[in-house]
mmCIF file of C-alpha atoms and ligand atoms in Angstrom:
data_model
loop_
_atom_site.group_PDB
_atom_site.id
_atom_site.type_symbol
_atom_site.label_atom_id
_atom_site.label_comp_id
_atom_site.label_asym_id
_atom_site.label_seq_id
_atom_site.Cartn_x
_atom_site.Cartn_y
_atom_site.Cartn_z
ATOM 1 C CA MET G 1 20.440 -23.331 83.090
ATOM 2 C CA SER G 2 22.669 -26.477 82.273
ATOM 3 C CA TYR G 3 22.922 -29.038 79.658
ATOM 4 C CA SER G 4 24.648 -31.270 78.122
ATOM 5 C CA ARG G 5 26.002 -31.010 73.994
ATOM 6 C CA TYR G 6 26.459 -35.192 74.782
ATOM 7 C CA GLY G 7 25.835 -37.298 71.753
ATOM 8 C CA TYR G 8 25.867 -34.382 69.224
ATOM 9 C CA GLY G 9 28.833 -35.206 67.831
ATOM 10 C CA SER G 10 32.034 -32.611 66.753
ATOM 11 C CA HIS G 11 32.136 -32.213 63.169
ATOM 12 C CA SER G 12 34.928 -31.021 62.611
ATOM 13 C CA PHE G 13 34.962 -32.148 58.894
ATOM 14 C CA ILE G 14 31.974 -29.784 57.991
ATOM 15 C CA TYR G 15 34.133 -26.884 59.639
ATOM 16 C CA ASP G 16 37.262 -28.263 57.768
ATOM 17 C CA TYR G 17 34.523 -27.899 54.333
ATOM 18 C CA ILE G 18 33.532 -24.767 55.054
ATOM 19 C CA ARG G 19 37.305 -23.527 54.791
ATOM 20 C CA GLN G 20 38.163 -25.141 52.435
ATOM 21 C CA ASN G 21 35.008 -24.582 49.957
ATOM 22 C CA ARG G 22 34.685 -21.175 50.673
ATOM 23 C CA CYS G 23 30.868 -21.639 52.319
ATOM 24 C CA LYS G 24 29.682 -18.728 52.206
ATOM 25 C CA LYS G 25 25.284 -19.166 52.337
ATOM 26 C CA ILE G 26 25.058 -22.514 54.962
ATOM 27 C CA MET G 27 21.844 -23.397 56.094
ATOM 28 C CA GLU G 28 21.289 -25.414 59.345
ATOM 29 C CA ILE G 29 18.047 -27.039 60.250
ATOM 30 C CA GLY G 30 18.575 -28.486 64.630
ATOM 31 C CA ILE G 31 20.318 -25.710 66.178
ATOM 32 C CA ALA G 32 19.378 -26.686 69.377
ATOM 33 C CA ASP G 33 22.087 -24.846 72.216
ATOM 34 C CA GLY G 34 24.137 -22.837 67.930
ATOM 35 C CA GLU G 35 26.902 -23.771 69.247
ATOM 36 C CA ASN G 36 27.729 -26.102 64.845
ATOM 37 C CA ALA G 37 26.114 -22.338 63.856
ATOM 38 C CA ARG G 38 28.867 -20.826 65.825
ATOM 39 C CA LYS G 39 31.897 -22.831 65.048
ATOM 40 C CA MET G 40 30.707 -22.979 60.972
ATOM 41 C CA VAL G 41 30.340 -19.286 60.881
ATOM 42 C CA THR G 42 34.155 -18.457 62.452
ATOM 43 C CA ALA G 43 35.242 -21.182 60.260
ATOM 44 C CA ALA G 44 33.423 -18.404 57.497
ATOM 45 C CA ASN G 45 34.894 -15.643 58.915
ATOM 46 C CA GLU G 46 38.540 -17.107 57.783
ATOM 47 C CA ASN G 47 37.704 -15.941 54.324
ATOM 48 C CA PHE G 48 34.822 -13.641 54.235
ATOM 49 C CA LEU G 49 34.005 -10.719 56.096
ATOM 50 C CA THR G 50 30.970 -10.871 58.608
ATOM 51 C CA GLU G 51 28.799 -8.733 56.187
ATOM 52 C CA GLU G 52 29.535 -11.575 53.516
ATOM 53 C CA ILE G 53 28.471 -14.665 56.205
ATOM 54 C CA GLU G 54 24.502 -15.408 56.042
ATOM 55 C CA TYR G 55 23.619 -18.805 58.139
ATOM 56 C CA TYR G 56 19.616 -19.361 57.729
ATOM 57 C CA GLY G 57 18.362 -21.804 60.585
ATOM 58 C CA PHE G 58 15.855 -24.287 61.552
ATOM 59 C CA ASP G 59 14.226 -25.128 65.371
ATOM 60 C CA ILE G 60 11.191 -25.989 66.780
ATOM 61 C CA PHE G 61 13.450 -24.427 69.802
ATOM 62 C CA ARG G 62 11.891 -25.782 72.671
ATOM 63 C CA TRP G 63 15.649 -27.942 73.708
ATOM 64 C CA TYR G 64 15.732 -29.387 76.945
ATOM 65 C CA ASN G 65 13.850 -26.744 79.282
ATOM 66 C CA TRP G 66 14.546 -23.214 78.054
ATOM 67 C CA ASP G 67 12.042 -20.989 76.670
ATOM 68 C CA SER G 68 12.041 -20.517 72.771
ATOM 69 C CA ASP G 69 12.920 -17.071 73.768
ATOM 70 C CA SER G 70 16.321 -17.404 76.104
ATOM 71 C CA GLN G 71 17.022 -19.722 73.467
ATOM 72 C CA ILE G 72 16.911 -17.655 70.408
ATOM 73 C CA GLN G 73 18.418 -15.311 72.364
ATOM 74 C CA LEU G 74 21.590 -17.505 73.255
ATOM 75 C CA VAL G 75 22.658 -18.829 69.913
ATOM 76 C CA SER G 76 21.729 -14.468 68.260
ATOM 77 C CA GLN G 77 24.032 -13.751 71.070
ATOM 78 C CA LYS G 78 26.576 -16.137 69.413
ATOM 79 C CA LEU G 79 25.715 -15.930 65.904
ATOM 80 C CA SER G 80 26.617 -11.777 66.414
ATOM 81 C CA VAL G 81 29.803 -12.689 68.170
ATOM 82 C CA ALA G 82 31.056 -15.011 65.529
ATOM 83 C CA GLY G 83 30.424 -12.367 63.090
ATOM 84 C CA CYS G 84 27.622 -12.733 59.921
ATOM 85 C CA GLN G 85 23.924 -12.164 58.156
ATOM 86 C CA PHE G 86 21.734 -14.814 60.138
ATOM 87 C CA LYS G 87 17.867 -15.470 60.084
ATOM 88 C CA LEU G 88 16.150 -17.529 62.671
ATOM 89 C CA PHE G 89 13.324 -19.426 62.102
ATOM 90 C CA LYS G 90 11.430 -21.152 64.735
ATOM 91 C CA GLY G 91 8.905 -24.179 64.350
ATOM 92 C CA ASP G 92 9.013 -27.080 62.478
ATOM 93 C CA SER G 93 10.865 -27.218 59.655
ATOM 94 C CA VAL G 94 8.402 -28.794 57.413
ATOM 95 C CA LYS G 95 6.461 -26.291 57.766
ATOM 96 C CA THR G 96 8.928 -23.395 58.357
ATOM 97 C CA LEU G 97 10.633 -24.420 55.499
ATOM 98 C CA PRO G 98 8.930 -24.910 52.473
ATOM 99 C CA LYS G 99 6.979 -21.987 53.929
ATOM 100 C CA ILE G 100 10.309 -19.456 52.963
ATOM 101 C CA LEU G 101 11.618 -21.069 50.541
ATOM 102 C CA HIS G 102 10.745 -18.590 47.800
ATOM 103 C CA LYS G 103 12.794 -15.735 49.426
ATOM 104 C CA LEU G 104 15.832 -18.241 50.972
ATOM 105 C CA PRO G 105 19.481 -17.713 48.201
ATOM 106 C CA MET G 106 20.943 -21.139 47.066
ATOM 107 C CA MET G 107 23.592 -22.406 49.391
ATOM 108 C CA ASP G 108 26.912 -23.370 49.914
ATOM 109 C CA LEU G 109 26.572 -25.570 52.699
ATOM 110 C CA ILE G 110 23.617 -27.117 53.588
ATOM 111 C CA PHE G 111 23.576 -29.033 57.634
ATOM 112 C CA ILE G 112 20.384 -31.501 57.620
ATOM 113 C CA ASP G 113 19.886 -32.353 61.727
ATOM 114 C CA GLY G 114 16.677 -31.965 62.469
ATOM 115 C CA GLY G 115 14.010 -34.365 63.230
ATOM 116 C CA HIS G 116 15.068 -37.354 62.601
ATOM 117 C CA SER G 117 11.990 -39.392 61.432
ATOM 118 C CA TYR G 118 11.858 -40.655 57.771
ATOM 119 C CA SER G 119 9.054 -38.642 57.213
ATOM 120 C CA THR G 120 10.789 -35.252 58.482
ATOM 121 C CA VAL G 121 13.992 -35.775 56.693
ATOM 122 C CA LYS G 122 12.644 -36.539 53.324
ATOM 123 C CA SER G 123 10.707 -33.053 53.891
ATOM 124 C CA ASP G 124 14.107 -31.125 55.033
ATOM 125 C CA TRP G 125 15.356 -33.006 51.305
ATOM 126 C CA GLU G 126 13.686 -32.462 50.022
ATOM 127 C CA ASN G 127 13.172 -28.442 50.358
ATOM 128 C CA SER G 128 16.832 -28.585 50.809
ATOM 129 C CA LYS G 129 17.733 -29.826 47.950
ATOM 130 C CA THR G 130 15.905 -26.261 45.520
ATOM 131 C CA LEU G 131 18.563 -24.279 47.098
ATOM 132 C CA MET G 132 21.500 -26.853 45.458
ATOM 133 C CA HIS G 133 23.964 -24.791 43.336
ATOM 134 C CA GLU G 134 26.005 -27.105 40.971
ATOM 135 C CA LYS G 135 28.703 -27.157 44.224
ATOM 136 C CA THR G 136 26.394 -26.885 47.312
ATOM 137 C CA ALA G 137 28.004 -29.783 49.130
ATOM 138 C CA VAL G 138 24.367 -31.212 51.666
ATOM 139 C CA PHE G 139 25.525 -33.208 55.348
ATOM 140 C CA PHE G 140 23.241 -35.290 56.667
ATOM 141 C CA HIS G 141 23.812 -36.170 60.846
ATOM 142 C CA ASN G 142 23.541 -39.410 62.063
ATOM 143 C CA TYR G 143 22.603 -41.930 59.364
ATOM 144 C CA ASP G 144 22.448 -44.470 60.965
ATOM 145 C CA PHE G 145 19.337 -43.776 62.255
ATOM 146 C CA SER G 146 17.131 -44.642 60.506
ATOM 147 C CA GLY G 147 15.162 -41.715 58.599
ATOM 148 C CA PRO G 148 17.512 -40.397 57.793
ATOM 149 C CA ASN G 149 19.580 -43.578 56.300
ATOM 150 C CA ARG G 150 16.443 -44.994 54.881
ATOM 151 C CA LEU G 151 16.808 -41.131 53.065
ATOM 152 C CA VAL G 152 20.225 -41.002 52.309
ATOM 153 C CA ASN G 153 19.710 -44.979 50.043
ATOM 154 C CA ASN G 154 17.090 -43.997 48.180
ATOM 155 C CA ILE G 155 18.617 -40.225 47.469
ATOM 156 C CA SER G 156 19.198 -41.163 43.104
ATOM 157 C CA ARG G 157 23.019 -41.903 42.469
ATOM 158 C CA ASP G 158 22.295 -41.156 39.385
ATOM 159 C CA LYS G 159 21.834 -37.561 39.384
ATOM 160 C CA TYR G 160 23.869 -37.715 43.175
ATOM 161 C CA CYS G 161 27.758 -38.100 44.232
ATOM 162 C CA VAL G 162 26.689 -39.271 48.228
ATOM 163 C CA GLU G 163 30.284 -40.630 51.412
ATOM 164 C CA ILE G 164 30.049 -41.842 54.404
ATOM 165 C CA ILE G 165 31.708 -39.726 56.656
ATOM 166 C CA ASP G 166 33.095 -41.522 59.588
ATOM 167 C CA VAL G 167 34.455 -40.176 61.836
ATOM 168 C CA PRO G 168 35.872 -41.179 66.248
ATOM 169 C CA HIS G 169 33.179 -38.387 68.491
ATOM 170 C CA ASP G 170 31.266 -38.260 66.115
ATOM 171 C CA SER G 171 28.076 -40.096 64.603
ATOM 172 C CA ARG G 172 28.259 -41.175 60.779
ATOM 173 C CA THR G 173 27.253 -38.528 58.823
ATOM 174 C CA ALA G 174 26.013 -38.296 54.933
ATOM 175 C CA PHE G 175 27.331 -36.214 51.992
ATOM 176 C CA VAL G 176 25.538 -35.771 49.685
ATOM 177 C CA LYS G 177 26.672 -33.522 46.110
ATOM 178 C CA GLN G 178 25.330 -32.923 42.857
ATOM 179 C CA LYS G 179 27.100 -35.305 40.218
ATOM 180 C CA THR G 180 29.247 -32.850 37.559
HETATM 181 C C1 LIG Q 1 20.766 -33.144 67.339
HETATM 182 S S1 LIG Q 1 19.550 -30.767 67.526
HETATM 183 C C2 LIG Q 1 21.185 -30.178 66.873
HETATM 184 C C3 LIG Q 1 22.361 -30.007 66.367
HETATM 185 C C4 LIG Q 1 22.982 -28.749 65.641
HETATM 186 N N1 LIG Q 1 22.663 -29.820 64.571
HETATM 187 C C5 LIG Q 1 24.522 -29.456 66.438
HETATM 188 O O1 LIG Q 1 25.546 -29.978 65.505
HETATM 189 O O2 LIG Q 1 24.397 -29.763 67.489
HETATM 190 C C6 LIG Q 1 18.619 -31.384 67.157
HETATM 191 C C7 LIG Q 1 17.766 -30.603 67.115
HETATM 192 O O3 LIG Q 1 17.024 -30.313 65.835
HETATM 193 C C8 LIG Q 1 15.545 -29.969 66.485
HETATM 194 N N2 LIG Q 1 15.044 -30.434 65.769
HETATM 195 C C9 LIG Q 1 13.773 -31.771 66.583
HETATM 196 N N3 LIG Q 1 12.701 -31.488 65.132
HETATM 197 C C10 LIG Q 1 12.464 -30.663 64.526
HETATM 198 C C11 LIG Q 1 12.166 -29.942 64.010
HETATM 199 N N4 LIG Q 1 10.345 -31.138 63.761
HETATM 200 N N5 LIG Q 1 11.829 -28.915 62.681
HETATM 201 C C12 LIG Q 1 12.732 -27.399 63.192
HETATM 202 N N6 LIG Q 1 14.054 -28.437 64.085
HETATM 203 C C13 LIG Q 1 13.503 -29.406 64.821
HETATM 204 C C14 LIG Q 1 15.793 -29.451 67.976
HETATM 205 O O4 LIG Q 1 14.487 -28.765 68.595
HETATM 206 C C15 LIG Q 1 16.899 -29.745 68.143
HETATM 207 O O5 LIG Q 1 16.800 -28.950 68.768
#
């Protein structure tokens, strides 16, 4: 099974953020091959034990021509080796996330990188917002894409701090936190 990660970018600023801010409850919408999940958990592992780290991942699991089971297996294997407690949710996050929301804990970091249409990113944001505590960081990948761009530009600057991260080898990413 061959594939390319070309275009997904290298999110080293997220791993630095996880280390520096001692994040241990992490949610990712859009997992792909689980490489980013693995790296986020590895970063969290520098501060916490395996049993203290929680990862919640959402994906339709229809990556390239892989079957869902192989993709879920690959991601599960990577997360097990990295060392965390994890739960994976299969399906369109517009439907799966609101269904499970009441059972999820407040997150330290949320990475929104699933479907990039405005309606999907809006739904992901509206649901993610309810999982934010006062220090939660939400990252929106591909701020340059029209969906994330429109959504992020409409986030209230009275309530949230919004910063655009522009680094080499990655797409622009919006970083959002509650104003304190
Ligand atoms: C760009 S990739 C994610 C890359 C990953 N976050 C990383 O940094 O390596 C986008 C992923 O989102 C998933 N996806 C697309 N639309 C989705 C939706 N509506 N709900 C859940 N997952 C979705 C795709 O299956 C794909 O795996």
